[in-house]
Short mmCIF file of C-alpha atoms in Angstrom, two decimals:
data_model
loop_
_atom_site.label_atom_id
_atom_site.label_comp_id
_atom_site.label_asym_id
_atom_site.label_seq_id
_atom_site.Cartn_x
_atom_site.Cartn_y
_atom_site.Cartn_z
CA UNK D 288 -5.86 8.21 -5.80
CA UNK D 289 -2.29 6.28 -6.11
CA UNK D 290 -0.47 7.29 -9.61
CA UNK D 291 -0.59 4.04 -11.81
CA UNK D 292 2.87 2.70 -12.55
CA UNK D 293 3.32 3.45 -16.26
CA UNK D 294 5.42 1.04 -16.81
CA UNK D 295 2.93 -1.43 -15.69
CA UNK D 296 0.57 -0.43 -17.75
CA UNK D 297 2.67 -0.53 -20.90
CA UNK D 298 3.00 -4.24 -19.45
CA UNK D 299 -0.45 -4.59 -18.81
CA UNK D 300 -1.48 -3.48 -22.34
CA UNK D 301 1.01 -5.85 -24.32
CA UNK D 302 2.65 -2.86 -25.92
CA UNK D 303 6.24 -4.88 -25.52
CA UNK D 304 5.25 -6.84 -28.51
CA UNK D 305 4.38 -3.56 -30.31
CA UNK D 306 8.11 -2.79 -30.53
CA UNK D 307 9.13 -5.76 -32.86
CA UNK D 308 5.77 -5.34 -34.69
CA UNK D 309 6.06 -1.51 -35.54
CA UNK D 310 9.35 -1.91 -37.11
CA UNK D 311 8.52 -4.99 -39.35
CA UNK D 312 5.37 -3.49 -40.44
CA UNK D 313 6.03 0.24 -41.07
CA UNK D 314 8.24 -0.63 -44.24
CA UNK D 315 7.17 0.72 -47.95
CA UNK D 316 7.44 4.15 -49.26
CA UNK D 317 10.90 5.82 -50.07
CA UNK D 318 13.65 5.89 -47.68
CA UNK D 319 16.00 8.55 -46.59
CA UNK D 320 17.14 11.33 -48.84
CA UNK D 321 20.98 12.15 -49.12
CA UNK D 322 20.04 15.35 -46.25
CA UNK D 323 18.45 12.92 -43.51
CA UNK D 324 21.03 9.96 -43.24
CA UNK D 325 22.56 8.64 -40.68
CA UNK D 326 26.26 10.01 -40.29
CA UNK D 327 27.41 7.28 -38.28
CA UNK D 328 26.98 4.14 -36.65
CA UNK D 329 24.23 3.65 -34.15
CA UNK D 330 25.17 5.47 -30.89
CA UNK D 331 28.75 6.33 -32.27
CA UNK D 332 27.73 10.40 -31.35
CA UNK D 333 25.99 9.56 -28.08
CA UNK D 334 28.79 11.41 -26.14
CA UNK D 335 29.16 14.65 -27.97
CA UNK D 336 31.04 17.33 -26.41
CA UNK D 337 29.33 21.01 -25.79
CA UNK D 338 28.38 22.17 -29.06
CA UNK D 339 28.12 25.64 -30.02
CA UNK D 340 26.01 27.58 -32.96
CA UNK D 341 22.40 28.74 -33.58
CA UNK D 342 19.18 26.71 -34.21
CA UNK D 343 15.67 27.52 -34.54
CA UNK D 344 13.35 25.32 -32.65
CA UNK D 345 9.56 25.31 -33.89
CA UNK D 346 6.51 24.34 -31.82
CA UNK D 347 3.09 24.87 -31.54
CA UNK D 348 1.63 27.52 -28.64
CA UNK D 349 -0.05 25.00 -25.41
CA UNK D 350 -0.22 26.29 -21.97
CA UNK D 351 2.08 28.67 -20.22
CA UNK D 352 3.35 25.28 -18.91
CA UNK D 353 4.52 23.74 -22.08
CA UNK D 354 6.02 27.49 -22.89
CA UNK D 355 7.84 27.88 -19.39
CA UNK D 356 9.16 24.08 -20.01
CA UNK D 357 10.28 25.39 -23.72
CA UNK D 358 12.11 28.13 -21.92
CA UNK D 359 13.70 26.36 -19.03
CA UNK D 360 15.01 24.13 -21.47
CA UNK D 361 16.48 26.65 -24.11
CA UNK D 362 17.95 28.13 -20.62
CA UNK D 363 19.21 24.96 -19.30
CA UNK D 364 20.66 23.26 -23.03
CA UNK D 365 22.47 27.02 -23.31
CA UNK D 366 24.08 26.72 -20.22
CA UNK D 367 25.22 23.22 -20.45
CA UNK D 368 26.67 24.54 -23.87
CA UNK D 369 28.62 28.01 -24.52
CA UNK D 370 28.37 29.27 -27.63
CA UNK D 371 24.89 27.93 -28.52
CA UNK D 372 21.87 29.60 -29.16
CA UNK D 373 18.25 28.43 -29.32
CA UNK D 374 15.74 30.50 -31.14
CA UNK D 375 11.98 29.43 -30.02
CA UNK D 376 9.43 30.21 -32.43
CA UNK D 377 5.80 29.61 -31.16
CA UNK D 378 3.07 29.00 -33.98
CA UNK D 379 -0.41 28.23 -33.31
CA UNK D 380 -1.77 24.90 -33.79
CA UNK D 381 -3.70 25.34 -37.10
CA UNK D 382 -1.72 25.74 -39.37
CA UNK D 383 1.67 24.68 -38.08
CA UNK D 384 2.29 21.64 -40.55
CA UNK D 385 1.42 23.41 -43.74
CA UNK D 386 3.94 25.78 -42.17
CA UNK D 387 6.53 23.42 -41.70
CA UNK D 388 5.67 21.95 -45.04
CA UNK D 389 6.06 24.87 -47.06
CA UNK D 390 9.54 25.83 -44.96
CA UNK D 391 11.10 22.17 -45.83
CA UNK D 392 9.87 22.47 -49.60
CA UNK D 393 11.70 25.89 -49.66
CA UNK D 394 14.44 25.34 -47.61
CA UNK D 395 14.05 27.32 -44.15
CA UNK D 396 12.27 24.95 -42.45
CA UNK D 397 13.74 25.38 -38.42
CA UNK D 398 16.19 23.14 -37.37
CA UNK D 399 13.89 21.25 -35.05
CA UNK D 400 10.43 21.35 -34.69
CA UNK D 401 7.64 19.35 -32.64
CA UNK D 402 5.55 16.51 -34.19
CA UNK D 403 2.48 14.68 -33.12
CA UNK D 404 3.18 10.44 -32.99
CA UNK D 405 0.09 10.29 -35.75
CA UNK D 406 2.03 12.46 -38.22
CA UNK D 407 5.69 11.87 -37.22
CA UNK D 408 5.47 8.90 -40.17
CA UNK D 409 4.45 11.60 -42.98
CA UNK D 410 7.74 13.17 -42.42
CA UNK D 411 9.86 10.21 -41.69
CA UNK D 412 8.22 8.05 -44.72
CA UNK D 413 9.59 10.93 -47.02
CA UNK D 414 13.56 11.20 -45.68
CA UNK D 415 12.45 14.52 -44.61
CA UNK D 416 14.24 13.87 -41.10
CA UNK D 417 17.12 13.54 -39.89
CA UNK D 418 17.94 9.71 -38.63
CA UNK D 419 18.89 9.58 -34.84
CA UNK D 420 20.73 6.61 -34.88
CA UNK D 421 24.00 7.76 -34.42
CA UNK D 422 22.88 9.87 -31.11
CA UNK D 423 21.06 7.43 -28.95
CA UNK D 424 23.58 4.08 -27.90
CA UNK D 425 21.68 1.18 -26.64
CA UNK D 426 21.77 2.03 -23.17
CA UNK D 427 20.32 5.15 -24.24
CA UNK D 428 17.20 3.58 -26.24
CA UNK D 429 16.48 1.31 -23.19
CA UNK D 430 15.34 4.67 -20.80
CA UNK D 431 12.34 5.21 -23.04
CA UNK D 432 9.25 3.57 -22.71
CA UNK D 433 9.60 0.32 -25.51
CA UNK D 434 6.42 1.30 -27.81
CA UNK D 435 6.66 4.78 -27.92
CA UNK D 436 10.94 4.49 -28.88
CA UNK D 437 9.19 2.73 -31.52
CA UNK D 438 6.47 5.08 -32.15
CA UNK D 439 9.74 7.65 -33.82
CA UNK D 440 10.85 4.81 -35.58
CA UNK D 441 10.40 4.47 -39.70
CA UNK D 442 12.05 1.36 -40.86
CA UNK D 443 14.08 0.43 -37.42
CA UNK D 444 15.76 3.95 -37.25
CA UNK D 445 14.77 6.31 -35.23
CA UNK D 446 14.00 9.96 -36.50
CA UNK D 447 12.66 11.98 -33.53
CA UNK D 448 13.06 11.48 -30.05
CA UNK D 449 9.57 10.83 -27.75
CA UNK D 450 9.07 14.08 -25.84
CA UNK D 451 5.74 13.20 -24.10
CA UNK D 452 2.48 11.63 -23.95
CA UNK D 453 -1.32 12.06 -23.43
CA UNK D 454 -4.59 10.99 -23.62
CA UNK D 455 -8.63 11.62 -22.97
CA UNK D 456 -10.92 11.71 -20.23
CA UNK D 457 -13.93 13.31 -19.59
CA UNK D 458 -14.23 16.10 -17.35
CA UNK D 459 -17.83 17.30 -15.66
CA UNK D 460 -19.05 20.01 -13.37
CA UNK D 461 -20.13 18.05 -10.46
CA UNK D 462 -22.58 20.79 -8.87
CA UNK D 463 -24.54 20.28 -12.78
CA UNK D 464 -24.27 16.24 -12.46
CA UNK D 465 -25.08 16.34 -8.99
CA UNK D 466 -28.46 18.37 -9.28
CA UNK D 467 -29.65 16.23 -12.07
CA UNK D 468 -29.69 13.56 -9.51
CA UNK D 469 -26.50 11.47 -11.51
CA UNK D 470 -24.69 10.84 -7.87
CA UNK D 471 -22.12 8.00 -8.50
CA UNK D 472 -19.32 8.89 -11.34
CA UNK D 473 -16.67 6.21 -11.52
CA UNK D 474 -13.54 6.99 -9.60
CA UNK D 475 -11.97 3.18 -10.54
CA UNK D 476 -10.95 2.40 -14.31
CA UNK D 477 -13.05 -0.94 -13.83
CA UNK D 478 -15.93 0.89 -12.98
CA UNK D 479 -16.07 3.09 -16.09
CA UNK D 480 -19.03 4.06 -17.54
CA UNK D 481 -20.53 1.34 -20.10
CA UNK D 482 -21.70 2.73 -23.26
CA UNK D 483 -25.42 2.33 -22.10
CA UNK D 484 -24.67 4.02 -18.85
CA UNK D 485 -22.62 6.76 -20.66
CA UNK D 486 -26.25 6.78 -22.99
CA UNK D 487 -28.47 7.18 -19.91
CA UNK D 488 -26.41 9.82 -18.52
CA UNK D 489 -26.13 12.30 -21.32
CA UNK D 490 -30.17 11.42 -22.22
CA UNK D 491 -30.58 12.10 -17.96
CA UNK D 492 -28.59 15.48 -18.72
CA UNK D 493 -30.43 16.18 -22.21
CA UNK D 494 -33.62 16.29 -19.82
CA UNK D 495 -32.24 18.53 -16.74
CA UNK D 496 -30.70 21.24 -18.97
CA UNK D 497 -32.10 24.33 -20.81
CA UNK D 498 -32.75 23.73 -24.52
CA UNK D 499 -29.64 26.01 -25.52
CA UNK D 500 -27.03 23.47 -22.84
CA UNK D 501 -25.95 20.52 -24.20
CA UNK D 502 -24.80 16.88 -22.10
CA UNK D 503 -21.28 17.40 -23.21
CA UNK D 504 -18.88 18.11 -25.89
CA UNK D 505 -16.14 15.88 -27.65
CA UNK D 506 -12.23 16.18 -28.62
CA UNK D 507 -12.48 14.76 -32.56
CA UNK D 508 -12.33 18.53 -33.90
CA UNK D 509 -9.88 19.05 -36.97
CA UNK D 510 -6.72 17.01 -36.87
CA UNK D 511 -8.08 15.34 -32.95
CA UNK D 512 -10.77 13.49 -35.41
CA UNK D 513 -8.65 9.84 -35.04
CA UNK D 514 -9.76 9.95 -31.54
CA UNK D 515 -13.14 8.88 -32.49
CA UNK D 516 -10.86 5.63 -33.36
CA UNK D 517 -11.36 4.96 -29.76
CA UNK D 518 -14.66 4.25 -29.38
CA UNK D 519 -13.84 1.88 -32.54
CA UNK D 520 -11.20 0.27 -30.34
CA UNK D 521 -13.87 -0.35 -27.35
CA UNK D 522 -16.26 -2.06 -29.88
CA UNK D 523 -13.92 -4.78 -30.30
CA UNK D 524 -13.06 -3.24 -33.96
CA UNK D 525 -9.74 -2.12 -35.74
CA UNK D 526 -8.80 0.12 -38.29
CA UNK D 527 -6.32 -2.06 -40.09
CA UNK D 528 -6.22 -5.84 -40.22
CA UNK D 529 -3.40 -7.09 -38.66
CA UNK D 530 -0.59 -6.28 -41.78
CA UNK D 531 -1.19 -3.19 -41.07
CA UNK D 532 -1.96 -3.21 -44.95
CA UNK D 533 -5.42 -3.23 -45.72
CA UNK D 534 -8.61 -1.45 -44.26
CA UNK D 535 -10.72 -3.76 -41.17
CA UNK D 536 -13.46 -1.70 -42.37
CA UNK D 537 -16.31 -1.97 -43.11
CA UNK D 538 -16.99 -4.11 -39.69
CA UNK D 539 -19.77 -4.72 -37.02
CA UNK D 540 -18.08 -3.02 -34.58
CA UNK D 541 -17.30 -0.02 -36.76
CA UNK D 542 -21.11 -0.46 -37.76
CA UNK D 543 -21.73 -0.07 -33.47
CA UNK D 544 -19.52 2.58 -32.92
CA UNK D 545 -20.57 4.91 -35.72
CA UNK D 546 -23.92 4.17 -35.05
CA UNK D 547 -23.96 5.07 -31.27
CA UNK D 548 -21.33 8.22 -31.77
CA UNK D 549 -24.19 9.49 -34.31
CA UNK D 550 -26.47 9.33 -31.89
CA UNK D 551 -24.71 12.34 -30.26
CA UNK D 552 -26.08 14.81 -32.63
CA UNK D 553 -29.79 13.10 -33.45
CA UNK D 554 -30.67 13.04 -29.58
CA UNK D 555 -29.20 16.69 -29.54
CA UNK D 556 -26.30 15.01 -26.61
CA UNK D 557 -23.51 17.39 -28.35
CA UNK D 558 -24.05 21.21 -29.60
CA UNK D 559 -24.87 21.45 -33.23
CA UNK D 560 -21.33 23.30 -33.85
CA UNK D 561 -19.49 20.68 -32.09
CA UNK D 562 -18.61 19.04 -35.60
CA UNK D 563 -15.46 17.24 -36.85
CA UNK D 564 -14.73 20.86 -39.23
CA UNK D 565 -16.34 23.25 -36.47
CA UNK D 566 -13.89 25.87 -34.82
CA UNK D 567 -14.64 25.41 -31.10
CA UNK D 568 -12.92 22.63 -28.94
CA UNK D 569 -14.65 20.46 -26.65
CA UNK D 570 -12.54 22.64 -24.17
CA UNK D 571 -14.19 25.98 -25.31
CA UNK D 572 -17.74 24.56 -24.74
CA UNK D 573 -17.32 23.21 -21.50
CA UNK D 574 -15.31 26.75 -19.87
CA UNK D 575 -18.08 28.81 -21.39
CA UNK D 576 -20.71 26.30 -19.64
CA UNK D 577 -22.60 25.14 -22.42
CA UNK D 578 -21.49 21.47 -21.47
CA UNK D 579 -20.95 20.11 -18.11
CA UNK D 580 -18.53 17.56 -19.27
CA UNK D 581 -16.19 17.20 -21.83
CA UNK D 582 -13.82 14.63 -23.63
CA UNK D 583 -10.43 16.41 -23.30
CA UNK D 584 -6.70 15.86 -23.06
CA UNK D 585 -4.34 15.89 -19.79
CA UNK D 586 -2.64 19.00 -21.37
CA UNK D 587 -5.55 20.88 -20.95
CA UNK D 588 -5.83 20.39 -17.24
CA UNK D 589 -3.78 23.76 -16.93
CA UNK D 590 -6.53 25.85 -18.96
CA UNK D 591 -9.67 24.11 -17.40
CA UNK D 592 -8.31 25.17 -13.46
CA UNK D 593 -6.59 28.65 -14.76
CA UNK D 594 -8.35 30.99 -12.10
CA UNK D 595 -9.12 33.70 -14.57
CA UNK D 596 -10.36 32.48 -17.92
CA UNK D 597 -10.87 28.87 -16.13
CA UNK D 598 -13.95 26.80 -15.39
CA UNK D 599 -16.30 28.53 -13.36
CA UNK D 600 -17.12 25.90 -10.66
CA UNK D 601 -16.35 22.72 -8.89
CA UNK D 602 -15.41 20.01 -11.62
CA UNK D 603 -13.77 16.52 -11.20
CA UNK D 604 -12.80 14.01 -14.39
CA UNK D 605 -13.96 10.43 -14.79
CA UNK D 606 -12.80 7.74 -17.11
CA UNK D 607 -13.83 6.97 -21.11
CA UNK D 608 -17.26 4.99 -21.22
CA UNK D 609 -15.91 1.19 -22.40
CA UNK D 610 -17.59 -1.61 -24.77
CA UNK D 611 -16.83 -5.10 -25.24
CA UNK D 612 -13.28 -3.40 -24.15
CA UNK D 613 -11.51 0.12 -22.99
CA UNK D 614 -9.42 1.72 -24.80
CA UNK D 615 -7.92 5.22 -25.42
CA UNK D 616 -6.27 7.73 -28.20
CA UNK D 617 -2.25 8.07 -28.49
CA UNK D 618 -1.90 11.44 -27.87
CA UNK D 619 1.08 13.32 -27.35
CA UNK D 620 4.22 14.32 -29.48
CA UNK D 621 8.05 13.83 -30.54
CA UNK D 622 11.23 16.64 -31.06
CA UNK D 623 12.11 15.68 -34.96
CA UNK D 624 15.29 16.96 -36.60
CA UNK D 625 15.17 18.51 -40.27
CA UNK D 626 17.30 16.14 -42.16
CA UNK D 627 18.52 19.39 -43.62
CA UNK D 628 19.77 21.40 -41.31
CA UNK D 629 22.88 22.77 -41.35
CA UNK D 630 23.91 21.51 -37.69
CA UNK D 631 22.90 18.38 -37.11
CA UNK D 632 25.14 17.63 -34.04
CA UNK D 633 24.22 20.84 -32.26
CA UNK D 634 20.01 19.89 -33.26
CA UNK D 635 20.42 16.05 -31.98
CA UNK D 636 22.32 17.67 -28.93
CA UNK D 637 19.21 19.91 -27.90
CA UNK D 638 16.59 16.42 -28.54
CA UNK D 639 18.73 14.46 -26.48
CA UNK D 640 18.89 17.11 -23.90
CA UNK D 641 15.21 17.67 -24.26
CA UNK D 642 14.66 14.26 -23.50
CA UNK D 643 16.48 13.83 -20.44
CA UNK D 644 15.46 12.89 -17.55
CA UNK D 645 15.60 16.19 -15.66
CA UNK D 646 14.24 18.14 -18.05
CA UNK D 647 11.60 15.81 -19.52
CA UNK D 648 10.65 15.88 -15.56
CA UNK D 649 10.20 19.59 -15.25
CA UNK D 650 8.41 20.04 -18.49
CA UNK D 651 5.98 17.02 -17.86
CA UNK D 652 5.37 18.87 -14.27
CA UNK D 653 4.49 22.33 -16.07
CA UNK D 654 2.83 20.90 -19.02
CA UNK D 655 0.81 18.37 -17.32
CA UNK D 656 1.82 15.46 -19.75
CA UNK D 657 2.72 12.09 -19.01
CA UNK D 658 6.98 10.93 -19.45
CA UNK D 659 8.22 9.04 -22.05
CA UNK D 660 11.32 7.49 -19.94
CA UNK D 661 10.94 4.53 -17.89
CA UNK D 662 12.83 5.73 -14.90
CA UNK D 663 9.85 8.78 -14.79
CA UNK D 664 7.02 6.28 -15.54
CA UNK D 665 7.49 4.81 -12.69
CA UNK D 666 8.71 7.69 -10.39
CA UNK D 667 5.59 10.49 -8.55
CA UNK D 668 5.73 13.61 -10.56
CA UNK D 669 5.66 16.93 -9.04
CA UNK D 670 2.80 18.34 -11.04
CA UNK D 671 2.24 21.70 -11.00
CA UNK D 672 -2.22 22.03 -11.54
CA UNK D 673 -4.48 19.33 -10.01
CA UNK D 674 -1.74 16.66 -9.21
CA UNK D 675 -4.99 14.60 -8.12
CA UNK D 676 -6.40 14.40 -11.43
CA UNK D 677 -3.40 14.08 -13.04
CA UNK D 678 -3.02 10.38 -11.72
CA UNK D 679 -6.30 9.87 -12.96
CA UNK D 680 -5.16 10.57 -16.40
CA UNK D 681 -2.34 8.33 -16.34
CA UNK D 682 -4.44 5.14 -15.45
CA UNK D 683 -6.80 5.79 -18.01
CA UNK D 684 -3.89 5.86 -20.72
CA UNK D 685 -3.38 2.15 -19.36
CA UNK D 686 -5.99 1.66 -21.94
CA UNK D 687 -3.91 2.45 -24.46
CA UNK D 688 -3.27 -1.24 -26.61
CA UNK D 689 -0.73 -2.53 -28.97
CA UNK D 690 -3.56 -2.04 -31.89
CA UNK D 691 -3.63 1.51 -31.04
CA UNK D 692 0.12 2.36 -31.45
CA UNK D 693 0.70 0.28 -34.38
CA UNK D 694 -2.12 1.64 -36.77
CA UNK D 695 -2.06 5.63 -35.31
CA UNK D 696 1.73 5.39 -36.92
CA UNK D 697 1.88 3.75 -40.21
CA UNK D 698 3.54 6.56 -42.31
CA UNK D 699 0.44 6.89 -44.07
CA UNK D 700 -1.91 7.81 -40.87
CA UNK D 701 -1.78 11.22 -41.54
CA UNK D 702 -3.64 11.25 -44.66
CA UNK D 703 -6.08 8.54 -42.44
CA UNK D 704 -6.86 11.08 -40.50
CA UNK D 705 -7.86 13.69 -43.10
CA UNK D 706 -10.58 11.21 -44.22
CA UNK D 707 -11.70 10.81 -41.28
CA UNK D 708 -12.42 14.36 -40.51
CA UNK D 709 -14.37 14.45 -44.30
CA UNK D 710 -15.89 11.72 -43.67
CA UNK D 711 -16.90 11.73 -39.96
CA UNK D 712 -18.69 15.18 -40.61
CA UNK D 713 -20.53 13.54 -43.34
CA UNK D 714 -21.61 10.90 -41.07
CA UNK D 715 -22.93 13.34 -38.25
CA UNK D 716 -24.44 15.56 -41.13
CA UNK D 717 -26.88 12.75 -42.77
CA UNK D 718 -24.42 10.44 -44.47
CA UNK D 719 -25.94 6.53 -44.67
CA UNK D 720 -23.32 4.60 -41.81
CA UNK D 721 -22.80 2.02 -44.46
CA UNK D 722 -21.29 4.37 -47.16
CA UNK D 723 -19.64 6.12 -44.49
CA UNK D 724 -17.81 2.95 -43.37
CA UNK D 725 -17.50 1.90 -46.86
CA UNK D 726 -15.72 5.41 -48.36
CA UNK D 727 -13.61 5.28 -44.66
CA UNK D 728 -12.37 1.75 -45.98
CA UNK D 729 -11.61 2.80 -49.46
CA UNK D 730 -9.66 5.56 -48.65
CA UNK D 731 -7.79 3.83 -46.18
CA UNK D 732 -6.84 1.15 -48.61
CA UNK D 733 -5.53 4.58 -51.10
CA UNK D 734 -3.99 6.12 -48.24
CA UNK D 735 -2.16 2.74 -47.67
CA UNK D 736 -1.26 1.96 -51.01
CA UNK D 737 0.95 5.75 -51.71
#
């Protein structure tokens, strides 16, 4: 399969017009405390000389790809300045943010630390950060991808840097599919499976397996639960009418896609512990073989085909199941600043250099993560693990639409999120669609109102 241009699909999708849209509509909300302003005019410290100090840098433990990137580039920024120092500190995902939360309320929060695009706007909304401006010229804005420069953005400045980006596709265990006589799996994005197709392939599955196997396993666990946004998206629904102010919900479409994504625990399609609150990833159930395909990120391709602790068998990855439309969740995540810290030139030194092309290339190679920068969009990535499925990956994210940017980073999607997860496991636990919708709504409106 030929990698997709990325560009293209950013084209393709209509996210140009996202750019001017993100930045008119992400206003309200405090701006930037004394700690996170900018210290300059916009690109004035583009061209800093070597700097030299210590800084902490903060991020969450992935695959011994994302950690061998972190370490090539602590190597590599070190080297390219004398006298610096970077201190990694890996945390595990749960619990990172209250972690980072607690270090900025007391004052040792690290110097720079890695941020989802979904929560980047908590931080930003709140000054917490430390405004980029005065480290990225114009020239320098124009190498990233247009809506995901804008994704960092609170109130046209930037405060983080776009590191890299993902999304979901399903992966399935094509011995499994194969013997329960499901033959033809899309290999082209047009030919994805429909949502009645997806249907008669988990109920096909539901009938070949043992009682204690399940048809698959989804990625909506803990803070992943906006991705059940998506199948929102393919209904022809929104979150957020088009202010990005008010709550599109209740809706038909949300109506459809709640409806049909509850049918994944009443016909038994998902395990019972594969809730929005449970503790095992859609990952975990499909390596130990309870599933034989999963809804799961690019950045998990490296776990999945690990020869040890791996999957245990022949397994290939198809496209999301699509609507009235396709779409996809904005995955992936930023380098922020704290506005705080007590180098800010050395910290904006270490984004920028995070973010260049050379590294960003090695790291996205390692990682298995799609580039922010245009010149790599566009360019065939080395990747380390399954280079074939990789590209598969990528066109799927050419789902990803201008709706989905703008709403998955108003400053107040964080909290969004949080009632989703409540109220998404009270959906697939008994609660009535409509006052699932109508409490999603409400609390959106709250959430947007802060």
């Amino acid at each position: 399969m030929q990698q997709p241009s990325r560009r293209s699909f950013l084209s393709a999708a209509g996210l140009g017009a996202a750019a001017a849209a993100l930045a008119a509509c992400s206003g309200g909300g405090p701006g930037p405390r004394a700690g996170a302003t900018a210290t300059g005019a916009a690109g004035a410290k583009a061209s800093l000389p070597p700097q030299k100090g210590k800084l902490t840098f903060s991020f969450w433990g992935g695959s011994d790809g994302e950690t061998k990137g972190f370490q090539h580039l602590k190597e590599k920024f070190e080297a390219a300045n004398p006298g610096a120092e970077v201190q990694l500190k890996v945390v595990p995902y749960d619990g990172f943010f209250a972690g980072i939360d607690r270090g900025l309320q007391a004052g040792n929060a690290p110097d720079v630390f890695r941020v989802d695009y979904t929560t980047i706007g908590k931080y930003s909304s709140k000054g917490t950060l430390l405004d980029l401006s005065p480290y990225f010229s114009a020239d320098d804005v124009a190498e990233f991808l247009p809506p995901l420069w804008q994704a960092v953005q609170y109130q046209g400045r930037p405060y983080g840097v776009p590191h890299q980006t993902d999304t979901s596709a399903i992966v399935y265990d094509t011995a499994v599919l194969r013997d329960a006589g499901i033959t033809t799996v899309p290999d082209k994005l047009a030919d994805a499976w429909t949502w009645e197709e997806f249907a008669q392939v988990a109920t096909t599955l539901r009938g070949k397996l043992p009682e204690q196997k399940f048809p698959f396993a989804y990625d909506w666990t803990r803070a992943g639960a906006f991705r059940w946004l998506s199948w929102l998206y393919q209904a022809g629904g929104t979150l957020l009418d088009p202010t990005l102010a008010k709550a599109a919900v209740p809706s038909d479409p949300a109506t459809k896609a709640l409806d049909f994504t509850k049918r994944f625990f009443t016909e038994k399609w998902v395990p019972a512990s594969n809730t929005i609150k449970g503790a095992r990833y859609s990952d975990e159930f499909f390596v130990s073989q309870i599933v034989p395909m999963a809804f799961v990120g690019d950045f998990l391709v490296p776990t999945l085909a690990d020869p040890k602790q791996g999957y245990k068998g022949e397994w290939a990855a198809t496209y999301m199941p699509q609507d009235v439309g396709a779409a996809s969740d904005l995955g992936g995540n930023a380098l922020v600043v704290n506005g705080e810290t007590k180098n800010a030139d050395l910290a904006a030194a270490f984004v920028r250099f995070a973010a260049s092309e050379d590294e960003m290339k090695y790291f996205c190679e390692q990682a298995i993560e799609l580039p922010t920068r245009s010149s790599l969009a566009t360019a065939k990535l080395d990747y380390a693990i399954r280079p074939d499925l990789v590209a598969l990956w990528a066109e799927q994210a050419t789902t990803l639409g201008e709706t989905v940017v703008k709403e998955s980073t108003v400053p107040a999607f964080s909290s969004i999120n949080t009632l989703l997860q409540e109220q998404l496991e009270a959906a697939f636990t008994g609660q009535e669609t409509a006052q699932t919708l109508q409490r999603i709504g409400d609390g959106v409106n709250q959430a947007l109102q802060r």
